[in-house]
Amino acid sequence: MIEQIDKEYVLQTYARNYVNFKKGINATLFDENEKDYIDFTAGIAVVSVGHGNKRVADAIYKQVSNITHMSNLYAIEPQALLAKKIAQFSNMDIKIFFSNSGAEANEGAIKIARKYGQTQFEKKRYKVITLTHSFHGRTITTVKATGQKAMHTQNFEPYPEGFSYNHSIKDVYDAIDDETAAVMIELVQGEGGVQPLDKKEVQDLANYLKERKILLIVDEVQTGIYRTGEFLASNLYEITPDIVTLAKGLGGGVPIGAVLTTHKDILTYGDHGSTFGGNFLSTTAALEVLDILEETKNSGALDETIIHFQNKLSEVYEKFTNLFTKEVGLGLMRGLRVKDGETLTQIINEAFTQGVLVLKAGKHTLRLLPPLTISKEEINEGFKRLENALSKIK
Ligand SMILES: *Cc1c(COP(=O)(O)O)cnc(C)c1O
């Protein structure tokens, strides 16, 4: 039923699985036949505090019973409080603009970089350097910022100018010229294969760019909001970027994105805006999400969960060296490199049959992004099911 309606009325831009989820409790989902699934995807790192989170639901209900939305022409109390909280948590001296998605947050970051390049140098700078295997979004500009050839199809040409790609941080230095405004990176490349960058290399680059007043933009749409164990992966890498973008985990499932910048006065009245960005609904949800995650972090529960998850993952890796070539990732952003893409597809499908949801990243990485509040029991059960699936793959 759902499949037929979907295929008739929804643009077919996804290869969907037609399971019909009806209910969720933390990292466990139930479909219409009451089959349960352990969720190691969290809606791609979005459902940071689990499905059906009562505290977030209550906070949202209370807010939307009064005001869901007004507009950014009027003060929005939860938006101001959320900005203050993000600034405190990030330990950065910043101001924040709220958007509705990761791509939009990156658009905002690129606009700041462009205006910065226009106004802060004698000769105009507009170029943004990114890495191959990166992912920055699906708008025309962020597709072009994404360093994957396959995404730059002729169908959507012409793309905005000024983007170039480098294979590694070491190559970035040579690519910088007197028109370079910014370098944009993910600290753990998510879609590109759960690949963490080297900490020392990142710190050296950050210092190099700072000396030359070139902006460092860190796309933390996936790595942010405690995904790597710290509030920002930038905190873990001990760097202070000029711009950080957030989205996925911030609203616990309610769409929200954010651009954090230490350059507080580059964008001024009229330079940027959004109808929905930072409204009462999304910022109220995010405030509650951050309260929950702050408690989870401060109680030591998050660090325990990360260690337990990592141990279980290593056990699986050791047991199935016939299928896997490498363990990758940080925190609760983890992956296993699979020997080939075809095997990976088999694993994802068989895992689904066994009742555990897992993701693909890049060409051949099995990617795991559980809710940050996943319980020990859910982790154990999920890996048990994953092992059942793996033992069926040749
Ligand atoms: C998911 C993602 C985006 C795009 O976010 P959307 O909300 O889908 O627009 C951008 N950058 C990174 C690193 C991502 O993981």
mmCIF file of C-alpha atoms and ligand atoms in Angstrom:
data_model
loop_
_atom_site.group_PDB
_atom_site.id
_atom_site.type_symbol
_atom_site.label_atom_id
_atom_site.label_comp_id
_atom_site.label_asym_id
_atom_site.label_seq_id
_atom_site.Cartn_x
_atom_site.Cartn_y
_atom_site.Cartn_z
ATOM 1 C CA MET A 1 0.000 0.000 0.000
ATOM 2 C CA ILE A 2 2.506 2.569 1.209
ATOM 3 C CA GLU A 3 4.875 1.460 -1.563
ATOM 4 C CA GLN A 4 2.268 1.971 -4.257
ATOM 5 C CA ILE A 5 1.279 5.455 -3.045
ATOM 6 C CA ASP A 6 4.901 6.468 -2.591
ATOM 7 C CA LYS A 7 5.811 5.330 -6.086
ATOM 8 C CA GLU A 8 2.832 7.097 -7.589
ATOM 9 C CA TYR A 9 3.127 10.440 -5.826
ATOM 10 C CA VAL A 10 6.615 10.936 -4.416
ATOM 11 C CA LEU A 11 9.548 11.831 -6.660
ATOM 12 C CA GLN A 12 11.677 8.727 -6.813
ATOM 13 C CA THR A 13 15.041 10.140 -5.780
ATOM 14 C CA TYR A 14 15.714 7.466 -3.129
ATOM 15 C CA ALA A 15 16.084 3.698 -3.351
ATOM 16 C CA ARG A 16 13.732 3.140 -0.407
ATOM 17 C CA ASN A 17 13.178 0.154 1.814
ATOM 18 C CA TYR A 18 9.380 -0.033 2.255
ATOM 19 C CA VAL A 19 9.325 -1.143 5.880
ATOM 20 C CA ASN A 20 6.577 0.818 7.671
ATOM 21 C CA PHE A 21 7.883 1.970 11.061
ATOM 22 C CA LYS A 22 5.153 2.784 13.540
ATOM 23 C CA LYS A 23 6.824 3.269 16.884
ATOM 24 C CA GLY A 24 10.215 3.941 18.397
ATOM 25 C CA ILE A 25 11.622 3.647 21.900
ATOM 26 C CA ASN A 26 15.188 4.931 22.216
ATOM 27 C CA ALA A 27 17.241 2.791 19.760
ATOM 28 C CA THR A 28 14.478 0.268 19.068
ATOM 29 C CA LEU A 29 11.936 0.595 16.245
ATOM 30 C CA PHE A 30 8.767 -1.392 15.597
ATOM 31 C CA ASP A 31 7.177 -1.861 12.191
ATOM 32 C CA GLU A 32 3.486 -2.334 11.377
ATOM 33 C CA ASN A 33 3.820 -6.091 12.035
ATOM 34 C CA GLU A 34 5.439 -5.377 15.418
ATOM 35 C CA LYS A 35 8.768 -6.749 14.299
ATOM 36 C CA ASP A 36 11.487 -4.882 16.203
ATOM 37 C CA TYR A 37 14.746 -3.451 14.889
ATOM 38 C CA ILE A 38 17.796 -2.131 16.713
ATOM 39 C CA ASP A 39 18.589 1.220 15.143
ATOM 40 C CA PHE A 40 22.289 1.756 14.453
ATOM 41 C CA THR A 41 21.434 4.617 12.044
ATOM 42 C CA ALA A 42 19.510 7.204 14.136
ATOM 43 C CA GLY A 43 18.076 8.575 10.897
ATOM 44 C CA ILE A 44 21.678 9.259 9.805
ATOM 45 C CA ALA A 45 22.974 10.757 13.063
ATOM 46 C CA VAL A 46 19.841 12.836 13.613
ATOM 47 C CA VAL A 47 17.912 11.095 16.401
ATOM 48 C CA SER A 48 20.635 11.893 18.919
ATOM 49 C CA VAL A 49 18.494 11.350 22.048
ATOM 50 C CA GLY A 50 16.592 8.332 20.734
ATOM 51 C CA HIS A 51 13.156 7.729 19.278
ATOM 52 C CA GLY A 52 10.050 8.739 21.213
ATOM 53 C CA ASN A 53 12.044 10.810 23.666
ATOM 54 C CA LYS A 54 9.504 11.898 26.277
ATOM 55 C CA ARG A 55 11.379 14.994 27.440
ATOM 56 C CA VAL A 56 11.748 16.335 23.892
ATOM 57 C CA ALA A 57 8.131 15.454 23.068
ATOM 58 C CA ASP A 58 6.875 17.260 26.188
ATOM 59 C CA ALA A 59 9.018 20.333 25.517
ATOM 60 C CA ILE A 60 7.782 20.504 21.920
ATOM 61 C CA TYR A 61 4.153 19.967 22.942
ATOM 62 C CA LYS A 62 4.326 22.709 25.538
ATOM 63 C CA GLN A 63 5.871 25.145 23.036
ATOM 64 C CA VAL A 64 3.613 24.438 20.054
ATOM 65 C CA SER A 65 0.537 24.601 22.310
ATOM 66 C CA ASN A 66 1.458 28.272 22.609
ATOM 67 C CA ILE A 67 3.503 29.405 19.597
ATOM 68 C CA THR A 68 5.003 27.204 16.868
ATOM 69 C CA HIS A 69 6.286 29.970 14.649
ATOM 70 C CA MET A 70 6.401 33.717 14.303
ATOM 71 C CA SER A 71 9.256 35.107 12.273
ATOM 72 C CA ASN A 72 12.763 36.389 12.704
ATOM 73 C CA LEU A 73 11.350 39.915 12.573
ATOM 74 C CA TYR A 74 10.489 39.435 16.256
ATOM 75 C CA ALA A 75 12.602 38.202 19.144
ATOM 76 C CA ILE A 76 12.506 34.416 19.656
ATOM 77 C CA GLU A 77 13.396 33.552 23.241
ATOM 78 C CA PRO A 78 14.352 29.869 22.751
ATOM 79 C CA GLN A 79 16.525 30.870 19.748
ATOM 80 C CA ALA A 80 18.498 33.361 21.843
ATOM 81 C CA LEU A 81 18.857 30.822 24.665
ATOM 82 C CA LEU A 82 19.944 28.116 22.232
ATOM 83 C CA ALA A 83 22.579 30.376 20.688
ATOM 84 C CA LYS A 84 23.928 31.155 24.173
ATOM 85 C CA LYS A 85 24.009 27.452 25.067
ATOM 86 C CA ILE A 86 25.798 26.450 21.849
ATOM 87 C CA ALA A 87 28.364 29.202 22.432
ATOM 88 C CA GLN A 88 28.954 27.933 25.994
ATOM 89 C CA PHE A 89 29.140 24.272 25.009
ATOM 90 C CA SER A 90 31.451 24.903 22.050
ATOM 91 C CA ASN A 91 33.817 26.958 24.206
ATOM 92 C CA MET A 92 34.127 29.395 21.294
ATOM 93 C CA ASP A 93 33.655 33.176 21.137
ATOM 94 C CA ILE A 94 30.952 33.117 18.464
ATOM 95 C CA LYS A 95 27.645 34.323 17.142
ATOM 96 C CA ILE A 96 25.174 31.986 15.466
ATOM 97 C CA PHE A 97 22.747 31.979 12.538
ATOM 98 C CA PHE A 98 20.041 29.298 12.470
ATOM 99 C CA SER A 99 18.980 27.500 9.302
ATOM 100 C CA ASN A 100 16.877 24.403 8.633
ATOM 101 C CA SER A 101 19.386 21.869 7.324
ATOM 102 C CA GLY A 102 23.022 21.027 6.927
ATOM 103 C CA ALA A 103 23.261 22.151 3.328
ATOM 104 C CA GLU A 104 21.705 25.471 4.267
ATOM 105 C CA ALA A 105 24.121 25.896 7.159
ATOM 106 C CA ASN A 106 26.994 25.320 4.729
ATOM 107 C CA GLU A 107 25.472 27.821 2.292
ATOM 108 C CA GLY A 108 25.543 30.341 5.138
ATOM 109 C CA ALA A 109 29.160 29.467 5.901
ATOM 110 C CA ILE A 110 30.135 29.953 2.249
ATOM 111 C CA LYS A 111 28.310 33.299 2.140
ATOM 112 C CA ILE A 112 30.284 34.459 5.184
ATOM 113 C CA ALA A 113 33.506 33.292 3.506
ATOM 114 C CA ARG A 114 32.629 35.118 0.280
ATOM 115 C CA LYS A 115 31.834 38.395 2.031
ATOM 116 C CA TYR A 116 34.900 38.035 4.227
ATOM 117 C CA GLY A 117 37.011 37.523 1.107
ATOM 118 C CA GLN A 118 35.392 40.545 -0.505
ATOM 119 C CA THR A 119 35.812 42.929 2.403
ATOM 120 C CA GLN A 120 38.920 41.912 4.365
ATOM 121 C CA PHE A 121 41.640 41.882 1.685
ATOM 122 C CA GLU A 122 42.953 44.376 -0.852
ATOM 123 C CA LYS A 123 42.363 41.890 -3.658
ATOM 124 C CA LYS A 124 39.010 40.087 -3.659
ATOM 125 C CA ARG A 125 39.132 36.474 -2.469
ATOM 126 C CA TYR A 126 36.327 34.039 -3.239
ATOM 127 C CA LYS A 127 37.771 30.532 -3.570
ATOM 128 C CA VAL A 128 36.869 27.728 -1.164
ATOM 129 C CA ILE A 129 39.048 24.623 -1.043
ATOM 130 C CA THR A 130 37.487 21.330 0.063
ATOM 131 C CA LEU A 131 38.621 17.690 0.159
ATOM 132 C CA THR A 132 37.837 14.795 -2.132
ATOM 133 C CA HIS A 133 35.468 12.277 -0.513
ATOM 134 C CA SER A 134 33.824 15.179 1.307
ATOM 135 C CA PHE A 135 30.103 15.785 1.544
ATOM 136 C CA HIS A 136 28.626 19.218 2.100
ATOM 137 C CA GLY A 137 25.032 18.979 0.856
ATOM 138 C CA ARG A 138 22.646 18.860 -2.075
ATOM 139 C CA THR A 139 21.971 22.468 -3.052
ATOM 140 C CA ILE A 140 23.678 23.623 -6.251
ATOM 141 C CA THR A 141 26.451 25.358 -4.309
ATOM 142 C CA THR A 142 27.012 22.664 -1.695
ATOM 143 C CA VAL A 143 26.978 19.952 -4.364
ATOM 144 C CA LYS A 144 29.773 21.882 -6.043
ATOM 145 C CA ALA A 145 31.570 22.219 -2.693
ATOM 146 C CA THR A 146 31.346 18.433 -2.306
ATOM 147 C CA GLY A 147 34.540 16.843 -3.601
ATOM 148 C CA GLN A 148 32.996 13.892 -5.386
ATOM 149 C CA LYS A 149 33.073 13.910 -9.190
ATOM 150 C CA ALA A 150 29.995 11.687 -9.399
ATOM 151 C CA MET A 151 27.908 14.440 -7.809
ATOM 152 C CA HIS A 152 28.892 17.130 -10.341
ATOM 153 C CA THR A 153 26.721 15.791 -13.131
ATOM 154 C CA GLN A 154 26.216 17.868 -16.266
ATOM 155 C CA ASN A 155 22.469 17.813 -15.563
ATOM 156 C CA PHE A 156 22.725 20.639 -13.085
ATOM 157 C CA GLU A 157 25.315 22.831 -14.783
ATOM 158 C CA PRO A 158 26.350 25.591 -14.565
ATOM 159 C CA TYR A 159 27.596 25.397 -10.981
ATOM 160 C CA PRO A 160 28.956 28.360 -9.004
ATOM 161 C CA GLU A 161 32.660 28.984 -9.508
ATOM 162 C CA GLY A 162 35.419 28.979 -6.957
ATOM 163 C CA PHE A 163 35.508 25.433 -5.615
ATOM 164 C CA SER A 164 38.441 23.045 -5.911
ATOM 165 C CA TYR A 165 39.283 19.749 -4.245
ATOM 166 C CA ASN A 166 42.329 18.138 -2.756
ATOM 167 C CA HIS A 167 42.991 14.561 -1.838
ATOM 168 C CA SER A 168 44.527 15.245 1.552
ATOM 169 C CA ILE A 169 45.326 18.094 3.906
ATOM 170 C CA LYS A 170 48.953 17.948 2.784
ATOM 171 C CA ASP A 171 47.845 18.930 -0.745
ATOM 172 C CA VAL A 172 45.766 21.886 0.462
ATOM 173 C CA TYR A 173 48.846 24.076 1.030
ATOM 174 C CA ASP A 174 49.779 23.985 -2.644
ATOM 175 C CA ALA A 175 46.230 24.775 -3.716
ATOM 176 C CA ILE A 176 46.034 27.996 -1.692
ATOM 177 C CA ASP A 177 46.507 31.156 -3.732
ATOM 178 C CA ASP A 178 45.830 34.882 -3.347
ATOM 179 C CA GLU A 179 42.158 34.327 -4.153
ATOM 180 C CA THR A 180 41.563 31.685 -1.465
ATOM 181 C CA ALA A 181 39.005 32.811 1.107
ATOM 182 C CA ALA A 182 38.475 29.567 3.007
ATOM 183 C CA VAL A 183 39.236 25.894 3.435
ATOM 184 C CA MET A 184 36.258 23.703 4.364
ATOM 185 C CA ILE A 185 36.709 20.238 5.887
ATOM 186 C CA GLU A 186 34.916 17.557 7.883
ATOM 187 C CA LEU A 187 37.069 16.235 10.750
ATOM 188 C CA VAL A 188 35.590 12.791 10.249
ATOM 189 C CA GLN A 189 34.422 12.419 6.673
ATOM 190 C CA GLY A 190 30.985 10.882 7.091
ATOM 191 C CA GLU A 191 29.478 10.121 3.710
ATOM 192 C CA GLY A 192 33.009 9.729 2.357
ATOM 193 C CA GLY A 193 33.656 6.612 4.477
ATOM 194 C CA VAL A 194 33.754 7.500 8.217
ATOM 195 C CA GLN A 195 37.347 8.635 7.770
ATOM 196 C CA PRO A 196 38.864 10.732 10.593
ATOM 197 C CA LEU A 197 41.521 13.267 9.610
ATOM 198 C CA ASP A 198 44.851 13.254 11.429
ATOM 199 C CA LYS A 199 44.737 15.535 14.478
ATOM 200 C CA LYS A 200 48.234 16.973 14.094
ATOM 201 C CA GLU A 201 47.713 17.644 10.384
ATOM 202 C CA VAL A 202 44.468 19.463 11.132
ATOM 203 C CA GLN A 203 46.073 21.548 13.894
ATOM 204 C CA ASP A 204 48.977 22.499 11.619
ATOM 205 C CA LEU A 205 46.573 23.506 8.861
ATOM 206 C CA ALA A 206 44.474 25.536 11.307
ATOM 207 C CA ASN A 207 47.579 27.464 12.435
ATOM 208 C CA TYR A 208 48.773 27.977 8.866
ATOM 209 C CA LEU A 209 45.414 29.381 7.790
ATOM 210 C CA LYS A 210 45.116 31.616 10.862
ATOM 211 C CA GLU A 211 48.495 33.215 10.121
ATOM 212 C CA ARG A 212 47.291 34.035 6.613
ATOM 213 C CA LYS A 213 43.800 35.125 7.713
ATOM 214 C CA ILE A 214 42.240 32.438 5.515
ATOM 215 C CA LEU A 215 39.092 31.010 7.081
ATOM 216 C CA LEU A 216 38.869 27.448 8.335
ATOM 217 C CA ILE A 217 35.303 26.166 7.986
ATOM 218 C CA VAL A 218 34.615 22.877 9.753
ATOM 219 C CA ASP A 219 31.477 21.109 8.538
ATOM 220 C CA GLU A 220 30.254 19.427 11.720
ATOM 221 C CA VAL A 221 26.794 18.664 10.371
ATOM 222 C CA GLN A 222 27.462 14.983 11.132
ATOM 223 C CA THR A 223 30.318 15.107 13.677
ATOM 224 C CA GLY A 224 28.783 17.800 15.900
ATOM 225 C CA ILE A 225 26.484 17.468 18.937
ATOM 226 C CA TYR A 226 28.599 14.893 20.840
ATOM 227 C CA ARG A 227 28.756 12.394 17.949
ATOM 228 C CA THR A 228 32.510 11.959 18.467
ATOM 229 C CA GLY A 229 32.230 12.120 22.269
ATOM 230 C CA GLU A 230 32.802 15.880 22.626
ATOM 231 C CA PHE A 231 30.254 18.608 21.874
ATOM 232 C CA LEU A 232 32.148 19.409 18.668
ATOM 233 C CA ALA A 233 34.741 17.276 16.926
ATOM 234 C CA SER A 234 36.666 20.588 16.838
ATOM 235 C CA ASN A 235 36.842 20.359 20.656
ATOM 236 C CA LEU A 236 38.254 16.839 20.343
ATOM 237 C CA TYR A 237 40.786 18.038 17.751
ATOM 238 C CA GLU A 238 41.581 21.053 19.971
ATOM 239 C CA ILE A 239 41.160 23.621 17.221
ATOM 240 C CA THR A 240 39.144 26.827 17.005
ATOM 241 C CA PRO A 241 37.782 27.129 13.470
ATOM 242 C CA ASP A 242 36.503 30.432 12.114
ATOM 243 C CA ILE A 243 33.209 28.827 11.170
ATOM 244 C CA VAL A 244 31.493 25.613 12.301
ATOM 245 C CA THR A 245 28.269 24.278 10.808
ATOM 246 C CA LEU A 246 25.817 22.020 12.645
ATOM 247 C CA ALA A 247 22.547 20.294 11.822
ATOM 248 C CA LYS A 248 21.822 16.563 12.037
ATOM 249 C CA GLY A 249 21.872 15.767 15.776
ATOM 250 C CA LEU A 250 20.929 19.238 17.006
ATOM 251 C CA GLY A 251 17.132 19.003 16.985
ATOM 252 C CA GLY A 252 16.815 15.290 17.755
ATOM 253 C CA GLY A 253 14.803 14.919 14.539
ATOM 254 C CA VAL A 254 13.282 18.375 14.235
ATOM 255 C CA PRO A 255 14.939 20.111 11.259
ATOM 256 C CA ILE A 256 17.467 22.736 12.338
ATOM 257 C CA GLY A 257 20.897 23.842 11.196
ATOM 258 C CA ALA A 258 23.345 26.381 12.573
ATOM 259 C CA VAL A 259 26.311 28.432 11.415
ATOM 260 C CA LEU A 260 28.700 29.324 14.241
ATOM 261 C CA THR A 261 31.262 32.001 13.514
ATOM 262 C CA THR A 262 33.994 33.828 15.394
ATOM 263 C CA HIS A 263 33.717 36.621 12.795
ATOM 264 C CA LYS A 264 30.694 38.220 14.334
ATOM 265 C CA ASP A 265 30.337 41.283 12.149
ATOM 266 C CA ILE A 266 30.855 40.034 8.592
ATOM 267 C CA LEU A 267 27.163 39.449 7.889
ATOM 268 C CA THR A 268 24.971 42.446 8.670
ATOM 269 C CA TYR A 269 21.331 43.475 8.223
ATOM 270 C CA GLY A 270 19.860 42.065 5.036
ATOM 271 C CA ASP A 271 22.827 39.820 4.171
ATOM 272 C CA HIS A 272 21.144 36.539 5.061
ATOM 273 C CA GLY A 273 17.850 35.213 6.313
ATOM 274 C CA SER A 274 15.449 32.312 6.618
ATOM 275 C CA THR A 275 11.704 32.089 7.120
ATOM 276 C CA PHE A 276 11.755 29.002 9.304
ATOM 277 C CA GLY A 277 15.333 29.087 10.589
ATOM 278 C CA GLY A 278 15.530 29.138 14.386
ATOM 279 C CA ASN A 279 11.790 29.261 15.008
ATOM 280 C CA PHE A 280 10.075 28.459 18.312
ATOM 281 C CA LEU A 281 9.555 24.790 17.474
ATOM 282 C CA SER A 282 13.037 23.813 16.336
ATOM 283 C CA THR A 283 14.988 25.821 18.901
ATOM 284 C CA THR A 284 12.813 24.556 21.769
ATOM 285 C CA ALA A 285 13.475 20.983 20.631
ATOM 286 C CA ALA A 286 17.210 21.668 20.349
ATOM 287 C CA LEU A 287 17.370 23.247 23.818
ATOM 288 C CA GLU A 288 15.892 20.088 25.339
ATOM 289 C CA VAL A 289 18.183 17.847 23.247
ATOM 290 C CA LEU A 290 21.234 19.754 24.478
ATOM 291 C CA ASP A 291 20.059 19.538 28.119
ATOM 292 C CA ILE A 292 19.680 15.775 27.813
ATOM 293 C CA LEU A 293 23.030 15.306 26.099
ATOM 294 C CA GLU A 294 24.825 17.561 28.579
ATOM 295 C CA GLU A 295 23.552 15.300 31.375
ATOM 296 C CA THR A 296 24.479 12.173 29.410
ATOM 297 C CA LYS A 297 27.991 13.515 28.921
ATOM 298 C CA ASN A 298 28.516 14.852 32.446
ATOM 299 C CA SER A 299 27.285 11.648 34.135
ATOM 300 C CA GLY A 300 29.909 9.653 32.241
ATOM 301 C CA ALA A 301 27.185 7.642 30.484
ATOM 302 C CA LEU A 302 28.156 8.820 26.993
ATOM 303 C CA ASP A 303 31.813 7.865 27.398
ATOM 304 C CA GLU A 304 30.773 4.452 28.769
ATOM 305 C CA THR A 305 28.445 3.909 25.829
ATOM 306 C CA ILE A 306 31.207 4.812 23.373
ATOM 307 C CA ILE A 307 33.641 2.343 24.973
ATOM 308 C CA HIS A 308 31.067 -0.440 25.079
ATOM 309 C CA PHE A 309 30.046 0.158 21.461
ATOM 310 C CA GLN A 310 33.664 0.246 20.328
ATOM 311 C CA ASN A 311 34.486 -2.998 22.159
ATOM 312 C CA LYS A 312 31.532 -4.775 20.588
ATOM 313 C CA LEU A 313 32.447 -3.455 17.159
ATOM 314 C CA SER A 314 36.044 -4.646 17.541
ATOM 315 C CA GLU A 315 34.807 -8.117 18.518
ATOM 316 C CA VAL A 316 32.745 -8.280 15.342
ATOM 317 C CA TYR A 317 35.655 -7.036 13.278
ATOM 318 C CA GLU A 318 38.000 -9.677 14.726
ATOM 319 C CA LYS A 319 35.450 -12.428 14.133
ATOM 320 C CA PHE A 320 34.797 -11.544 10.505
ATOM 321 C CA THR A 321 38.149 -10.655 8.995
ATOM 322 C CA ASN A 322 36.922 -12.580 5.958
ATOM 323 C CA LEU A 323 34.543 -9.649 5.296
ATOM 324 C CA PHE A 324 36.210 -6.585 6.802
ATOM 325 C CA THR A 325 39.537 -4.905 6.090
ATOM 326 C CA LYS A 326 39.620 -2.040 8.597
ATOM 327 C CA GLU A 327 37.917 -0.411 11.586
ATOM 328 C CA VAL A 328 37.343 3.328 11.169
ATOM 329 C CA GLY A 329 35.700 6.233 12.976
ATOM 330 C CA LEU A 330 35.459 7.989 16.318
ATOM 331 C CA GLY A 331 32.969 8.105 19.181
ATOM 332 C CA LEU A 332 29.579 6.876 18.042
ATOM 333 C CA MET A 333 30.448 7.512 14.404
ATOM 334 C CA ARG A 334 31.907 4.180 13.432
ATOM 335 C CA GLY A 335 32.565 2.094 10.379
ATOM 336 C CA LEU A 336 33.965 -1.144 9.088
ATOM 337 C CA ARG A 337 35.567 -1.224 5.652
ATOM 338 C CA VAL A 338 34.045 -4.116 3.730
ATOM 339 C CA LYS A 339 36.112 -6.055 1.195
ATOM 340 C CA ASP A 340 33.816 -4.900 -1.636
ATOM 341 C CA GLY A 341 30.626 -2.962 -2.329
ATOM 342 C CA GLU A 342 28.577 -5.963 -3.320
ATOM 343 C CA THR A 343 29.259 -7.686 0.000
ATOM 344 C CA LEU A 344 28.328 -4.473 1.803
ATOM 345 C CA THR A 345 24.907 -4.421 0.119
ATOM 346 C CA GLN A 346 24.364 -8.049 1.151
ATOM 347 C CA ILE A 347 25.327 -7.218 4.739
ATOM 348 C CA ILE A 348 22.919 -4.267 4.954
ATOM 349 C CA ASN A 349 20.051 -6.349 3.565
ATOM 350 C CA GLU A 350 20.742 -9.380 5.762
ATOM 351 C CA ALA A 351 21.150 -7.153 8.837
ATOM 352 C CA PHE A 352 17.720 -5.704 8.117
ATOM 353 C CA THR A 353 16.253 -9.205 7.921
ATOM 354 C CA GLN A 354 17.878 -10.047 11.268
ATOM 355 C CA GLY A 355 16.450 -6.855 12.821
ATOM 356 C CA VAL A 356 19.324 -4.391 12.956
ATOM 357 C CA LEU A 357 19.533 -1.227 10.859
ATOM 358 C CA VAL A 358 22.947 -0.221 9.500
ATOM 359 C CA LEU A 359 24.161 2.242 6.853
ATOM 360 C CA LYS A 360 26.506 2.506 3.944
ATOM 361 C CA ALA A 361 29.150 5.229 3.535
ATOM 362 C CA GLY A 362 31.302 5.787 0.466
ATOM 363 C CA LYS A 363 31.706 2.770 -1.762
ATOM 364 C CA HIS A 364 32.434 0.073 0.780
ATOM 365 C CA THR A 365 32.112 1.218 4.371
ATOM 366 C CA LEU A 366 29.522 -0.217 6.742
ATOM 367 C CA ARG A 367 28.532 2.806 8.835
ATOM 368 C CA LEU A 368 27.082 2.783 12.347
ATOM 369 C CA LEU A 369 25.526 5.917 13.880
ATOM 370 C CA PRO A 370 23.387 4.843 16.863
ATOM 371 C CA PRO A 371 21.446 7.301 19.044
ATOM 372 C CA LEU A 372 23.815 8.734 21.668
ATOM 373 C CA THR A 373 21.430 7.469 24.360
ATOM 374 C CA ILE A 374 21.449 3.840 23.148
ATOM 375 C CA SER A 375 21.413 1.391 26.080
ATOM 376 C CA LYS A 376 23.936 -1.379 26.752
ATOM 377 C CA GLU A 377 21.188 -3.946 26.144
ATOM 378 C CA GLU A 378 20.344 -2.402 22.768
ATOM 379 C CA ILE A 379 24.012 -2.363 21.786
ATOM 380 C CA ASN A 380 24.424 -6.026 22.778
ATOM 381 C CA GLU A 381 21.264 -7.065 20.972
ATOM 382 C CA GLY A 382 22.168 -5.062 17.866
ATOM 383 C CA PHE A 383 25.608 -6.624 17.585
ATOM 384 C CA LYS A 384 24.168 -10.100 18.232
ATOM 385 C CA ARG A 385 21.823 -9.572 15.292
ATOM 386 C CA LEU A 386 24.626 -8.133 13.167
ATOM 387 C CA GLU A 387 26.741 -11.226 13.863
ATOM 388 C CA ASN A 388 23.818 -13.448 12.872
ATOM 389 C CA ALA A 389 23.642 -11.538 9.600
ATOM 390 C CA LEU A 390 27.406 -11.659 8.981
ATOM 391 C CA SER A 391 27.592 -15.401 9.577
ATOM 392 C CA LYS A 392 25.209 -15.820 6.630
ATOM 393 C CA ILE A 393 27.473 -13.876 4.209
ATOM 394 C CA LYS A 394 30.132 -15.750 2.277
HETATM 395 C C1 LIG B 1 24.294 15.315 6.022
HETATM 396 C C2 LIG B 1 25.410 16.257 5.797
HETATM 397 C C3 LIG B 1 25.212 17.481 5.126
HETATM 398 C C4 LIG B 1 23.897 17.851 4.513
HETATM 399 O O1 LIG B 1 22.903 18.053 5.472
HETATM 400 P P1 LIG B 1 21.365 18.170 5.004
HETATM 401 O O2 LIG B 1 20.623 18.446 6.276
HETATM 402 O O3 LIG B 1 20.995 16.880 4.356
HETATM 403 O O4 LIG B 1 21.283 19.296 4.059
HETATM 404 C C5 LIG B 1 26.290 18.340 5.009
HETATM 405 N N1 LIG B 1 27.496 18.012 5.498
HETATM 406 C C6 LIG B 1 27.731 16.861 6.149
HETATM 407 C C7 LIG B 1 29.077 16.574 6.697
HETATM 408 C C8 LIG B 1 26.691 15.929 6.301
HETATM 409 O O5 LIG B 1 26.930 14.774 6.916
#
